[in-house]
mmCIF file of C-alpha atoms in Angstrom:
data_model
loop_
_atom_site.group_PDB
_atom_site.id
_atom_site.type_symbol
_atom_site.label_atom_id
_atom_site.label_comp_id
_atom_site.label_asym_id
_atom_site.label_seq_id
_atom_site.Cartn_x
_atom_site.Cartn_y
_atom_site.Cartn_z
ATOM 1 C CA MET A 1 30.926 -3.466 -8.445
ATOM 2 C CA ILE A 2 27.255 -5.074 -10.026
ATOM 3 C CA ASP A 3 27.708 -7.430 -12.705
ATOM 4 C CA LYS A 4 24.797 -6.148 -15.243
ATOM 5 C CA ASP A 5 25.740 -8.826 -17.399
ATOM 6 C CA LYS A 6 25.771 -11.533 -15.507
ATOM 7 C CA ILE A 7 22.496 -10.527 -14.316
ATOM 8 C CA LEU A 8 21.287 -10.033 -17.549
ATOM 9 C CA ASN A 9 22.533 -13.336 -18.467
ATOM 10 C CA ASN A 10 19.693 -14.430 -16.288
ATOM 11 C CA LEU A 11 16.847 -13.752 -16.648
ATOM 12 C CA THR A 12 14.167 -14.690 -18.725
ATOM 13 C CA THR A 13 11.615 -11.956 -18.864
ATOM 14 C CA LYS A 14 10.427 -9.800 -21.144
ATOM 15 C CA VAL A 15 10.410 -6.406 -19.254
ATOM 16 C CA ILE A 16 11.350 -6.569 -15.648
ATOM 17 C CA GLY A 17 15.408 -5.900 -15.388
ATOM 18 C CA ARG A 18 15.386 -5.193 -19.414
ATOM 19 C CA ASP A 19 17.066 -1.619 -18.173
ATOM 20 C CA ILE A 20 19.068 -1.563 -14.977
ATOM 21 C CA ILE A 21 20.664 1.301 -13.696
ATOM 22 C CA SER A 22 23.210 0.218 -11.123
ATOM 23 C CA PHE A 23 25.844 2.762 -8.573
ATOM 24 C CA GLU A 24 28.461 2.040 -5.859
ATOM 25 C CA THR A 25 26.589 3.700 -3.431
ATOM 26 C CA ILE A 26 23.445 6.263 -4.263
ATOM 27 C CA ASP A 27 20.580 7.072 -0.679
ATOM 28 C CA SER A 28 17.656 4.809 -1.464
ATOM 29 C CA SER A 29 17.166 3.779 -4.875
ATOM 30 C CA ASN A 30 13.248 4.125 -3.852
ATOM 31 C CA THR A 31 13.988 7.389 -3.823
ATOM 32 C CA TYR A 32 15.752 7.724 -7.429
ATOM 33 C CA ALA A 33 13.523 5.371 -8.990
ATOM 34 C CA LYS A 34 10.582 8.444 -7.949
ATOM 35 C CA THR A 35 12.153 10.905 -8.755
ATOM 36 C CA LEU A 36 13.051 10.034 -12.032
ATOM 37 C CA SER A 37 10.877 12.007 -14.853
ATOM 38 C CA ASP A 38 8.613 9.894 -16.733
ATOM 39 C CA ALA A 39 10.678 9.693 -20.102
ATOM 40 C CA ASP A 40 13.175 8.339 -18.168
ATOM 41 C CA ALA A 41 11.610 6.253 -15.951
ATOM 42 C CA LYS A 42 11.179 2.532 -18.168
ATOM 43 C CA ASN A 43 8.608 0.276 -16.807
ATOM 44 C CA GLY A 44 10.243 -2.028 -15.650
ATOM 45 C CA MET A 45 13.337 -0.933 -15.136
ATOM 46 C CA ILE A 46 15.091 -2.009 -12.386
ATOM 47 C CA ILE A 47 17.614 0.270 -9.729
ATOM 48 C CA ILE A 48 20.266 -1.669 -7.982
ATOM 49 C CA ALA A 49 23.074 -0.174 -5.381
ATOM 50 C CA GLU A 50 25.860 -2.551 -3.870
ATOM 51 C CA GLY A 51 25.282 0.940 -1.069
ATOM 52 C CA GLN A 52 22.638 2.959 -0.215
ATOM 53 C CA THR A 53 22.813 6.262 3.020
ATOM 54 C CA CYS A 54 19.909 7.020 3.463
ATOM 55 C CA GLY A 55 18.053 2.997 2.733
ATOM 56 C CA ARG A 56 14.933 3.695 4.047
ATOM 57 C CA GLY A 57 11.450 1.874 5.548
ATOM 58 C CA ARG A 58 8.431 3.254 6.334
ATOM 59 C CA PHE A 59 7.542 6.584 7.557
ATOM 60 C CA ASN A 60 11.407 7.474 6.711
ATOM 61 C CA ARG A 61 12.315 5.069 8.387
ATOM 62 C CA LYS A 62 15.991 3.803 8.753
ATOM 63 C CA TRP A 63 16.862 0.848 6.594
ATOM 64 C CA GLU A 64 20.642 0.500 7.209
ATOM 65 C CA SER A 65 22.458 -2.748 4.736
ATOM 66 C CA GLN A 66 25.996 -4.061 4.910
ATOM 67 C CA LYS A 67 28.356 -2.571 2.004
ATOM 68 C CA GLU A 68 28.706 -5.345 -1.345
ATOM 69 C CA ARG A 69 27.552 -8.030 0.775
ATOM 70 C CA ASN A 70 23.374 -7.758 0.066
ATOM 71 C CA LEU A 71 20.676 -6.475 -2.449
ATOM 72 C CA THR A 72 19.050 -3.683 -2.225
ATOM 73 C CA PHE A 73 17.048 -2.808 -5.618
ATOM 74 C CA SER A 74 13.799 -1.365 -6.776
ATOM 75 C CA ILE A 75 11.969 -2.002 -9.560
ATOM 76 C CA LEU A 76 10.005 0.607 -11.364
ATOM 77 C CA LEU A 77 6.352 -0.094 -12.732
ATOM 78 C CA LYS A 78 4.327 2.221 -14.995
ATOM 79 C CA PRO A 79 1.063 0.489 -14.834
ATOM 80 C CA GLU A 80 -1.751 0.970 -17.173
ATOM 81 C CA SER A 81 -3.946 -0.551 -15.503
ATOM 82 C CA ALA A 82 -6.178 0.526 -12.791
ATOM 83 C CA LEU A 83 -5.358 -2.129 -9.848
ATOM 84 C CA ASN A 84 -7.361 -1.224 -7.187
ATOM 85 C CA LYS A 85 -6.303 -3.923 -5.676
ATOM 86 C CA ILE A 86 -2.677 -2.301 -5.193
ATOM 87 C CA GLY A 87 -2.736 -3.287 -1.341
ATOM 88 C CA LEU A 88 -2.233 -7.303 -2.748
ATOM 89 C CA LEU A 89 0.874 -5.814 -4.142
ATOM 90 C CA PRO A 90 3.275 -6.502 -0.649
ATOM 91 C CA LEU A 91 2.257 -10.031 0.352
ATOM 92 C CA LEU A 92 2.792 -10.977 -3.417
ATOM 93 C CA THR A 93 6.223 -10.093 -3.735
ATOM 94 C CA ALA A 94 6.930 -11.649 -0.878
ATOM 95 C CA SER A 95 5.725 -14.735 -2.191
ATOM 96 C CA ALA A 96 7.582 -14.276 -5.542
ATOM 97 C CA VAL A 97 10.650 -13.714 -2.767
ATOM 98 C CA ALA A 98 10.618 -15.891 -0.946
ATOM 99 C CA LYS A 99 9.987 -18.610 -2.893
ATOM 100 C CA ALA A 100 13.487 -17.136 -5.042
ATOM 101 C CA ILE A 101 14.908 -17.853 -1.345
ATOM 102 C CA GLU A 102 13.930 -21.074 -0.754
ATOM 103 C CA ALA A 103 14.844 -22.317 -5.185
ATOM 104 C CA VAL A 104 17.940 -20.832 -3.800
ATOM 105 C CA THR A 105 19.272 -21.888 -0.594
ATOM 106 C CA ASN A 106 15.846 -24.675 0.086
ATOM 107 C CA LEU A 107 15.344 -22.337 3.399
ATOM 108 C CA GLU A 108 12.260 -22.936 4.712
ATOM 109 C CA VAL A 109 10.711 -18.820 4.311
ATOM 110 C CA GLU A 110 8.031 -17.581 6.649
ATOM 111 C CA CYS A 111 5.182 -14.686 5.780
ATOM 112 C CA LYS A 112 4.242 -12.448 8.068
ATOM 113 C CA TRP A 113 1.428 -9.648 6.924
ATOM 114 C CA PRO A 114 1.656 -8.168 5.170
ATOM 115 C CA ASN A 115 5.212 -7.611 3.650
ATOM 116 C CA ASP A 116 8.031 -9.372 5.612
ATOM 117 C CA ILE A 117 9.752 -12.156 4.820
ATOM 118 C CA LEU A 118 11.108 -14.441 7.983
ATOM 119 C CA ILE A 119 13.688 -17.100 8.000
ATOM 120 C CA ASN A 120 13.468 -19.160 11.806
ATOM 121 C CA GLY A 121 11.465 -15.793 13.184
ATOM 122 C CA LYS A 122 13.777 -13.022 11.910
ATOM 123 C CA LYS A 123 13.437 -10.140 8.995
ATOM 124 C CA THR A 124 15.677 -11.085 6.306
ATOM 125 C CA CYS A 125 14.147 -8.956 3.688
ATOM 126 C CA GLY A 126 12.514 -5.618 4.123
ATOM 127 C CA ILE A 127 9.885 -4.481 1.483
ATOM 128 C CA LEU A 128 9.441 -1.045 1.083
ATOM 129 C CA ILE A 129 6.491 -0.281 -2.346
ATOM 130 C CA GLU A 130 5.248 3.642 -2.734
ATOM 131 C CA SER A 131 3.441 4.545 -5.636
ATOM 132 C CA THR A 132 2.296 7.983 -6.955
ATOM 133 C CA SER A 133 -0.952 8.459 -8.290
ATOM 134 C CA THR A 134 -3.333 11.221 -9.764
ATOM 135 C CA LEU A 135 -6.629 9.573 -10.949
ATOM 136 C CA LYS A 136 -5.385 5.761 -11.102
ATOM 137 C CA ILE A 137 -2.048 4.579 -10.191
ATOM 138 C CA ASN A 138 0.590 6.023 -12.282
ATOM 139 C CA ARG A 139 4.001 4.262 -10.837
ATOM 140 C CA ILE A 140 4.651 1.986 -8.448
ATOM 141 C CA ILE A 141 8.167 1.647 -7.035
ATOM 142 C CA VAL A 142 8.926 -1.866 -5.623
ATOM 143 C CA GLY A 143 11.889 -1.506 -3.144
ATOM 144 C CA ILE A 144 12.890 -4.406 -1.648
ATOM 145 C CA GLY A 145 16.505 -5.136 0.640
ATOM 146 C CA LEU A 146 17.667 -8.406 0.631
ATOM 147 C CA ASN A 147 20.429 -9.280 4.276
ATOM 148 C CA VAL A 148 22.220 -11.927 2.497
ATOM 149 C CA ASN A 149 26.084 -12.312 2.900
ATOM 150 C CA GLN A 150 26.337 -9.549 6.178
ATOM 151 C CA GLU A 151 27.194 -12.072 9.246
ATOM 152 C CA LEU A 152 27.274 -9.402 11.654
ATOM 153 C CA PHE A 153 24.221 -6.973 12.894
ATOM 154 C CA PRO A 154 24.267 -4.421 15.067
ATOM 155 C CA ASP A 155 23.671 -4.541 18.620
ATOM 156 C CA GLY A 156 19.575 -2.805 17.702
ATOM 157 C CA ILE A 157 18.597 -5.828 15.892
ATOM 158 C CA ARG A 158 20.565 -8.728 16.307
ATOM 159 C CA LEU A 159 18.587 -10.381 18.222
ATOM 160 C CA THR A 160 15.500 -9.727 15.503
ATOM 161 C CA ALA A 161 17.347 -9.781 12.408
ATOM 162 C CA THR A 162 19.286 -12.015 9.999
ATOM 163 C CA SER A 163 20.847 -12.647 6.365
ATOM 164 C CA LEU A 164 20.878 -15.933 4.753
ATOM 165 C CA LYS A 165 23.918 -16.709 5.100
ATOM 166 C CA ASN A 166 23.715 -17.000 8.699
ATOM 167 C CA GLU A 167 20.962 -19.317 8.336
ATOM 168 C CA PHE A 168 22.383 -21.229 4.996
ATOM 169 C CA GLY A 169 26.468 -21.435 6.489
ATOM 170 C CA LYS A 170 27.233 -20.643 2.553
ATOM 171 C CA THR A 171 27.633 -17.440 1.384
ATOM 172 C CA ILE A 172 25.124 -16.835 -1.483
ATOM 173 C CA ASP A 173 25.886 -15.693 -5.722
ATOM 174 C CA ARG A 174 23.595 -12.193 -5.158
ATOM 175 C CA ILE A 175 23.662 -12.554 -8.681
ATOM 176 C CA ILE A 176 21.462 -15.587 -9.106
ATOM 177 C CA LEU A 177 18.959 -14.594 -6.650
ATOM 178 C CA LEU A 178 18.785 -11.760 -7.465
ATOM 179 C CA ALA A 179 17.965 -12.631 -11.437
ATOM 180 C CA ASP A 180 15.491 -15.226 -9.678
ATOM 181 C CA ILE A 181 13.641 -12.622 -7.852
ATOM 182 C CA LEU A 182 12.858 -10.928 -10.665
ATOM 183 C CA ASN A 183 11.453 -13.966 -12.870
ATOM 184 C CA ARG A 184 9.609 -14.717 -10.259
ATOM 185 C CA PHE A 185 7.502 -11.182 -9.495
ATOM 186 C CA GLU A 186 7.510 -10.822 -13.024
ATOM 187 C CA ASP A 187 5.540 -13.525 -13.105
ATOM 188 C CA MET A 188 3.376 -12.014 -9.794
ATOM 189 C CA TYR A 189 2.975 -9.632 -11.621
ATOM 190 C CA PHE A 190 1.417 -9.941 -14.662
ATOM 191 C CA ARG A 191 -0.703 -12.239 -13.505
ATOM 192 C CA PHE A 192 -1.644 -9.782 -10.973
ATOM 193 C CA THR A 193 -2.340 -7.348 -13.807
ATOM 194 C CA GLN A 194 -4.777 -9.829 -15.403
ATOM 195 C CA ASN A 195 -7.112 -10.062 -11.995
ATOM 196 C CA ASP A 196 -5.692 -13.484 -10.927
ATOM 197 C CA THR A 197 -3.507 -13.554 -7.678
ATOM 198 C CA LYS A 198 -4.635 -16.588 -6.699
ATOM 199 C CA GLU A 199 -1.117 -18.426 -6.819
ATOM 200 C CA TYR A 200 0.707 -16.459 -5.156
ATOM 201 C CA LEU A 201 -1.669 -14.895 -2.187
ATOM 202 C CA SER A 202 -2.539 -19.045 -1.881
ATOM 203 C CA ASP A 203 1.726 -19.355 -1.797
ATOM 204 C CA TRP A 204 1.871 -16.690 0.530
ATOM 205 C CA ILE A 205 -1.283 -18.008 2.955
ATOM 206 C CA SER A 206 0.518 -20.844 3.119
ATOM 207 C CA ARG A 207 4.061 -18.325 4.608
ATOM 208 C CA CYS A 208 1.647 -17.198 7.099
ATOM 209 C CA LYS A 209 2.062 -18.405 10.866
ATOM 210 C CA MET A 210 -0.342 -15.315 12.024
ATOM 211 C CA PHE A 211 -3.727 -17.176 11.870
ATOM 212 C CA GLY A 212 -5.875 -18.540 14.972
ATOM 213 C CA LYS A 213 -2.568 -16.122 16.933
ATOM 214 C CA GLU A 214 -3.541 -13.699 19.262
ATOM 215 C CA ILE A 215 -1.196 -10.373 17.746
ATOM 216 C CA SER A 216 -1.493 -6.989 18.955
ATOM 217 C CA VAL A 217 -0.483 -3.731 16.416
ATOM 218 C CA SER A 218 -0.124 -0.847 17.455
ATOM 219 C CA TYR A 219 -2.095 1.265 14.929
ATOM 220 C CA PHE A 220 -0.903 5.427 15.031
ATOM 221 C CA GLU A 221 -1.385 5.535 18.924
ATOM 222 C CA LYS A 222 -3.195 2.973 19.597
ATOM 223 C CA GLN A 223 -3.044 -0.133 20.755
ATOM 224 C CA ILE A 224 -5.479 -3.258 18.425
ATOM 225 C CA HIS A 225 -5.777 -6.697 20.369
ATOM 226 C CA GLY A 226 -7.313 -9.824 18.425
ATOM 227 C CA LYS A 227 -6.759 -13.187 17.349
ATOM 228 C CA VAL A 228 -6.402 -13.376 13.206
ATOM 229 C CA LEU A 229 -8.869 -14.806 11.364
ATOM 230 C CA ARG A 230 -8.309 -14.335 7.983
ATOM 231 C CA ILE A 231 -6.409 -12.041 5.277
ATOM 232 C CA ASP A 232 -9.341 -10.337 2.941
ATOM 233 C CA SER A 233 -9.649 -10.315 -0.457
ATOM 234 C CA ASP A 234 -8.025 -7.517 -0.834
ATOM 235 C CA GLY A 235 -5.425 -8.033 1.574
ATOM 236 C CA SER A 236 -6.720 -6.789 4.362
ATOM 237 C CA LEU A 237 -5.966 -8.562 7.819
ATOM 238 C CA ILE A 238 -8.871 -9.644 9.727
ATOM 239 C CA LEU A 239 -9.433 -9.866 13.585
ATOM 240 C CA LYS A 240 -11.438 -10.904 16.110
ATOM 241 C CA SER A 241 -11.409 -8.708 18.832
ATOM 242 C CA GLU A 242 -13.605 -8.679 21.415
ATOM 243 C CA ASP A 243 -17.543 -9.391 19.598
ATOM 244 C CA ASN A 244 -15.844 -8.033 16.430
ATOM 245 C CA GLU A 245 -14.004 -8.975 13.591
ATOM 246 C CA ILE A 246 -11.534 -5.371 12.982
ATOM 247 C CA LYS A 247 -10.637 -5.141 9.355
ATOM 248 C CA LEU A 248 -6.951 -3.486 8.926
ATOM 249 C CA PHE A 249 -5.539 -1.769 6.559
ATOM 250 C CA SER A 250 -2.014 -0.668 8.317
ATOM 251 C CA GLY A 251 -0.174 -1.319 11.283
ATOM 252 C CA ASP A 252 3.088 -2.737 13.136
ATOM 253 C CA VAL A 253 1.968 -6.218 14.115
ATOM 254 C CA THR A 254 3.550 -8.314 16.965
ATOM 255 C CA ILE A 255 2.650 -12.108 17.936
ATOM 256 C CA ASN A 256 1.784 -12.674 21.291
ATOM 257 C CA LYS A 257 4.268 -14.647 23.122
ATOM 258 C CA GLN A 258 1.710 -18.047 23.208
ATOM 259 C CA LEU A 259 1.114 -19.377 26.837
ATOM 260 C CA MET B 1 -32.833 14.809 2.916
ATOM 261 C CA ASP B 2 -34.306 12.396 4.385
ATOM 262 C CA LEU B 3 -32.568 10.238 6.604
ATOM 263 C CA ASN B 4 -34.138 7.419 6.442
ATOM 264 C CA TYR B 5 -34.341 7.291 2.465
ATOM 265 C CA LEU B 6 -30.981 7.927 2.963
ATOM 266 C CA LYS B 7 -30.641 5.312 5.670
ATOM 267 C CA LYS B 8 -32.999 2.689 2.826
ATOM 268 C CA ILE B 9 -30.076 2.929 0.181
ATOM 269 C CA THR B 10 -27.247 1.717 2.305
ATOM 270 C CA LYS B 11 -29.549 -0.719 3.175
ATOM 271 C CA ILE B 12 -30.727 -1.660 0.036
ATOM 272 C CA LEU B 13 -26.145 -0.891 -1.436
ATOM 273 C CA ALA B 14 -25.136 -3.467 1.963
ATOM 274 C CA GLU B 15 -27.396 -5.869 0.519
ATOM 275 C CA SER B 16 -26.176 -6.540 -3.561
ATOM 276 C CA ASN B 17 -23.427 -7.384 -4.945
ATOM 277 C CA VAL B 18 -23.133 -4.360 -6.207
ATOM 278 C CA ASP B 19 -20.342 -1.540 -5.631
ATOM 279 C CA GLU B 20 -21.301 2.187 -5.819
ATOM 280 C CA ILE B 21 -25.337 3.143 -6.367
ATOM 281 C CA GLU B 22 -25.686 6.733 -8.033
ATOM 282 C CA ILE B 23 -29.458 8.466 -7.379
ATOM 283 C CA GLU B 24 -30.117 12.571 -9.454
ATOM 284 C CA GLU B 25 -34.474 13.218 -8.796
ATOM 285 C CA GLU B 26 -34.896 16.398 -8.658
ATOM 286 C CA GLY B 27 -31.343 18.792 -9.437
ATOM 287 C CA LEU B 28 -30.746 16.450 -5.905
ATOM 288 C CA LYS B 29 -27.827 13.854 -6.962
ATOM 289 C CA ILE B 30 -27.056 10.464 -4.341
ATOM 290 C CA ARG B 31 -23.876 8.241 -4.816
ATOM 291 C CA VAL B 32 -22.786 5.680 -1.539
ATOM 292 C CA ALA B 33 -21.301 3.547 -2.420
ATOM 293 C CA ARG B 34 -18.633 0.756 -1.303
ATOM 294 C CA HIS B 35 -15.484 -1.300 -1.664
ATOM 295 C CA SER B 36 -15.061 -3.528 0.671
ATOM 296 C CA GLN B 37 -16.582 -7.171 0.294
ATOM 297 C CA ASN B 38 -16.197 -8.460 4.060
ATOM 298 C CA SER B 39 -20.054 -8.789 5.686
ATOM 299 C CA GLY B 40 -18.962 -7.673 8.697
ATOM 300 C CA MET B 41 -17.380 -4.509 9.235
ATOM 301 C CA VAL B 42 -16.100 -3.418 11.703
ATOM 302 C CA ALA B 43 -17.901 -0.873 14.266
ATOM 303 C CA PRO B 44 -15.169 2.476 13.020
ATOM 304 C CA ALA B 45 -15.299 1.141 10.212
ATOM 305 C CA GLN B 46 -19.272 1.585 10.469
ATOM 306 C CA GLN B 47 -18.710 4.493 11.284
ATOM 307 C CA GLN B 48 -16.639 6.372 9.196
ATOM 308 C CA TYR B 49 -18.554 4.830 6.685
ATOM 309 C CA VAL B 50 -21.349 7.331 7.019
ATOM 310 C CA GLN B 51 -19.813 9.655 7.725
ATOM 311 C CA SER B 52 -18.499 9.801 4.246
ATOM 312 C CA ILE B 53 -22.199 9.407 3.206
ATOM 313 C CA ALA B 54 -22.852 12.247 5.358
ATOM 314 C CA SER B 55 -20.632 14.372 3.598
ATOM 315 C CA ALA B 56 -20.555 13.299 0.284
ATOM 316 C CA VAL B 57 -24.876 14.128 0.228
ATOM 317 C CA GLN B 58 -24.107 17.532 1.462
ATOM 318 C CA GLU B 59 -21.410 18.337 -0.538
ATOM 319 C CA ARG B 60 -22.835 17.540 -3.851
ATOM 320 C CA GLN B 61 -26.619 18.923 -2.812
ATOM 321 C CA THR B 62 -28.137 21.010 -4.923
ATOM 322 C CA PRO B 63 -31.011 22.945 -2.988
ATOM 323 C CA VAL B 64 -34.416 22.381 -4.873
ATOM 324 C CA SER B 65 -37.574 24.932 -4.232
ATOM 325 C CA THR B 66 -39.195 22.926 -1.940
ATOM 326 C CA ALA B 67 -35.573 22.085 0.129
ATOM 327 C CA PRO B 68 -36.131 23.718 4.277
ATOM 328 C CA PRO B 69 -34.980 26.769 4.742
ATOM 329 C CA GLN B 70 -31.532 24.837 5.686
ATOM 330 C CA PRO B 71 -27.501 26.296 4.329
ATOM 331 C CA PRO B 72 -27.812 26.119 0.908
ATOM 332 C CA ALA B 73 -25.282 28.562 0.488
ATOM 333 C CA PRO B 74 -22.290 26.239 1.289
ATOM 334 C CA ALA B 75 -23.883 23.851 -1.219
ATOM 335 C CA VAL B 76 -24.626 26.115 -3.524
ATOM 336 C CA ILE B 77 -20.413 27.235 -3.191
ATOM 337 C CA GLU B 78 -18.699 23.709 -2.731
ATOM 338 C CA LYS B 79 -20.485 22.813 -6.472
ATOM 339 C CA LYS B 80 -17.871 24.694 -8.625
ATOM 340 C CA TYR B 81 -14.989 22.974 -6.403
ATOM 341 C CA THR B 82 -12.958 19.419 -7.826
ATOM 342 C CA GLU B 83 -12.860 16.781 -6.059
ATOM 343 C CA ILE B 84 -9.676 14.773 -5.102
ATOM 344 C CA LYS B 85 -10.411 11.359 -4.418
ATOM 345 C CA SER B 86 -8.620 8.044 -3.069
ATOM 346 C CA PRO B 87 -7.858 5.693 -6.647
ATOM 347 C CA ILE B 88 -7.423 2.947 -3.435
ATOM 348 C CA VAL B 89 -9.156 1.736 -0.139
ATOM 349 C CA GLY B 90 -6.645 2.059 2.608
ATOM 350 C CA THR B 91 -4.725 4.813 5.305
ATOM 351 C CA PHE B 92 -5.467 8.256 4.738
ATOM 352 C CA TYR B 93 -1.741 10.732 6.397
ATOM 353 C CA ARG B 94 -1.682 13.439 6.201
ATOM 354 C CA ALA B 95 1.687 14.138 5.728
ATOM 355 C CA PRO B 96 4.922 12.194 5.026
ATOM 356 C CA SER B 97 5.671 10.070 8.716
ATOM 357 C CA PRO B 98 4.518 11.212 12.174
ATOM 358 C CA ASP B 99 6.107 13.696 12.532
ATOM 359 C CA ALA B 100 6.608 15.280 10.192
ATOM 360 C CA ASP B 101 4.197 18.520 8.843
ATOM 361 C CA SER B 102 1.103 17.705 6.806
ATOM 362 C CA TYR B 103 1.378 18.401 2.988
ATOM 363 C CA VAL B 104 -1.061 20.928 2.410
ATOM 364 C CA GLU B 105 -2.908 23.357 4.840
ATOM 365 C CA VAL B 106 -6.593 24.239 3.451
ATOM 366 C CA GLY B 107 -6.403 27.827 2.218
ATOM 367 C CA LYS B 108 -2.592 26.191 0.455
ATOM 368 C CA THR B 109 -2.500 27.162 -3.185
ATOM 369 C CA ILE B 110 -1.010 23.658 -4.926
ATOM 370 C CA ASN B 111 0.373 23.338 -8.781
ATOM 371 C CA LYS B 112 -1.006 20.000 -10.661
ATOM 372 C CA GLY B 113 1.425 17.170 -9.293
ATOM 373 C CA ASP B 114 2.087 18.695 -5.780
ATOM 374 C CA VAL B 115 1.987 15.719 -3.370
ATOM 375 C CA LEU B 116 -1.630 16.543 -1.596
ATOM 376 C CA CYS B 117 -2.092 13.424 1.325
ATOM 377 C CA ILE B 118 -0.312 9.519 1.378
ATOM 378 C CA ILE B 119 -2.286 6.475 1.256
ATOM 379 C CA GLU B 120 -1.860 3.648 2.892
ATOM 380 C CA ALA B 121 -3.463 -0.210 1.689
ATOM 381 C CA MET B 122 -0.194 -2.908 3.515
ATOM 382 C CA LYS B 123 2.482 -0.720 3.459
ATOM 383 C CA LEU B 124 2.412 0.227 -0.391
ATOM 384 C CA MET B 125 2.267 3.839 0.035
ATOM 385 C CA ASN B 126 0.347 6.038 -2.763
ATOM 386 C CA GLU B 127 1.617 9.450 -2.592
ATOM 387 C CA ILE B 128 -1.913 11.772 -4.301
ATOM 388 C CA GLU B 129 -0.352 13.992 -6.461
ATOM 389 C CA SER B 130 -3.399 16.937 -7.784
ATOM 390 C CA ASP B 131 -3.860 17.094 -11.291
ATOM 391 C CA ILE B 132 -4.738 20.358 -11.019
ATOM 392 C CA SER B 133 -3.621 23.851 -9.371
ATOM 393 C CA GLY B 134 -5.949 25.951 -6.855
ATOM 394 C CA LYS B 135 -6.211 25.794 -3.487
ATOM 395 C CA ILE B 136 -7.508 23.597 -1.685
ATOM 396 C CA VAL B 137 -10.945 24.183 0.089
ATOM 397 C CA LYS B 138 -11.557 21.829 2.905
ATOM 398 C CA ILE B 139 -9.761 18.693 4.027
ATOM 399 C CA ILE B 140 -12.844 15.779 4.309
ATOM 400 C CA ALA B 141 -10.493 12.919 5.613
ATOM 401 C CA GLU B 142 -9.440 12.728 8.277
ATOM 402 C CA ASN B 143 -5.605 11.720 9.413
ATOM 403 C CA ALA B 144 -4.791 7.745 10.168
ATOM 404 C CA GLN B 145 -8.549 7.059 8.939
ATOM 405 C CA PRO B 146 -8.851 4.241 6.072
ATOM 406 C CA VAL B 147 -10.558 5.312 3.696
ATOM 407 C CA GLU B 148 -12.994 3.619 0.932
ATOM 408 C CA TYR B 149 -11.947 3.496 -2.875
ATOM 409 C CA ASN B 150 -13.700 7.289 -4.777
ATOM 410 C CA GLN B 151 -13.942 8.676 -1.264
ATOM 411 C CA VAL B 152 -13.119 11.813 -1.651
ATOM 412 C CA LEU B 153 -11.167 12.915 0.049
ATOM 413 C CA PHE B 154 -10.533 16.530 -0.928
ATOM 414 C CA LEU B 155 -11.611 20.061 -2.402
ATOM 415 C CA ILE B 156 -10.068 22.104 -4.257
ATOM 416 C CA ASP B 157 -10.988 24.805 -5.828
ATOM 417 C CA PRO B 158 -8.853 25.553 -9.695
ATOM 418 C CA SER B 159 -7.427 28.259 -9.557
#
């Protein structure tokens, strides 16, 4: 069972994590946060579950997580400003989570465009950010699935996924880690709403090993190949492909094996 | 509409520091906008950009007496429709996943709050909800294509 008091005792935040809704099992914390009525949805609220029956990634891809070993939670935000550069939020969130993992475990944490967190080249954390808008963004749901103390992974992902425990060698206090993530997330988000992205974006860039590498991007039914030049100020990826510079907002990235 | 005139405005925008130029004269309103600060835009993106300008011009055109007798009727009708614009830069999707049905089709009646589409930016999935009730008249953006900030995505006939 999630120890709410312990979370609250370790928070230094003003709004993030001050309201906690916890479940033993839920279909998906993002889905729950999306369907909350406007009156019930509080800015900064977190929804956390020990187990998810329908954890999901982008385009409803399944996210599997062993019960009571990991962190699966959503942060609900109700921004007041227009946030036209919201595409930066996945990168900035990844940076905040990476900093927290590093503080708790001392592991070297790598970020991969746009929202992947890797340790020793294996995926450790999935971030699914969903938002709703009419004329401006009304609600943002930051879903984070972090493999903390899970030791065994199914065959299909064993070579590409890992947990903090598998890399660090020790069981990690999930609540201390969660509070650290929330503390850093609030600092990042407050800065972001003031258009101050410098610190977390440069941290993200320093963790990204894609620059100068040849990559392939699947983008719907197309494949684009090119060399990573830089990240644009809106978070998009700039590739050099033949003689063109290509600006990407979407796509699944594979880093080509170096010859 | 003189295409050279449009080209000139686009060029002025490209060489300036502003994100948007709006000109209104003799009942004709043109708005040319961009979001990206990246000067080295790619060919597909440029193509998309030009297409969006062209469609925006067509929709906003009000016939004037000196205008050539080209099909003015659609422009007059479209004037009363409400535009749904993109609040962010990203990729436009008509369905929640590649194998799912589209949220809306032309002719469908929608209610305020219904989801119309998703714009994805760096794997952030933003659902656009309609702020009005009505009927979908036109879907302007193409599935899985990039859209600019403030680009018109749908035309809705308010009920």
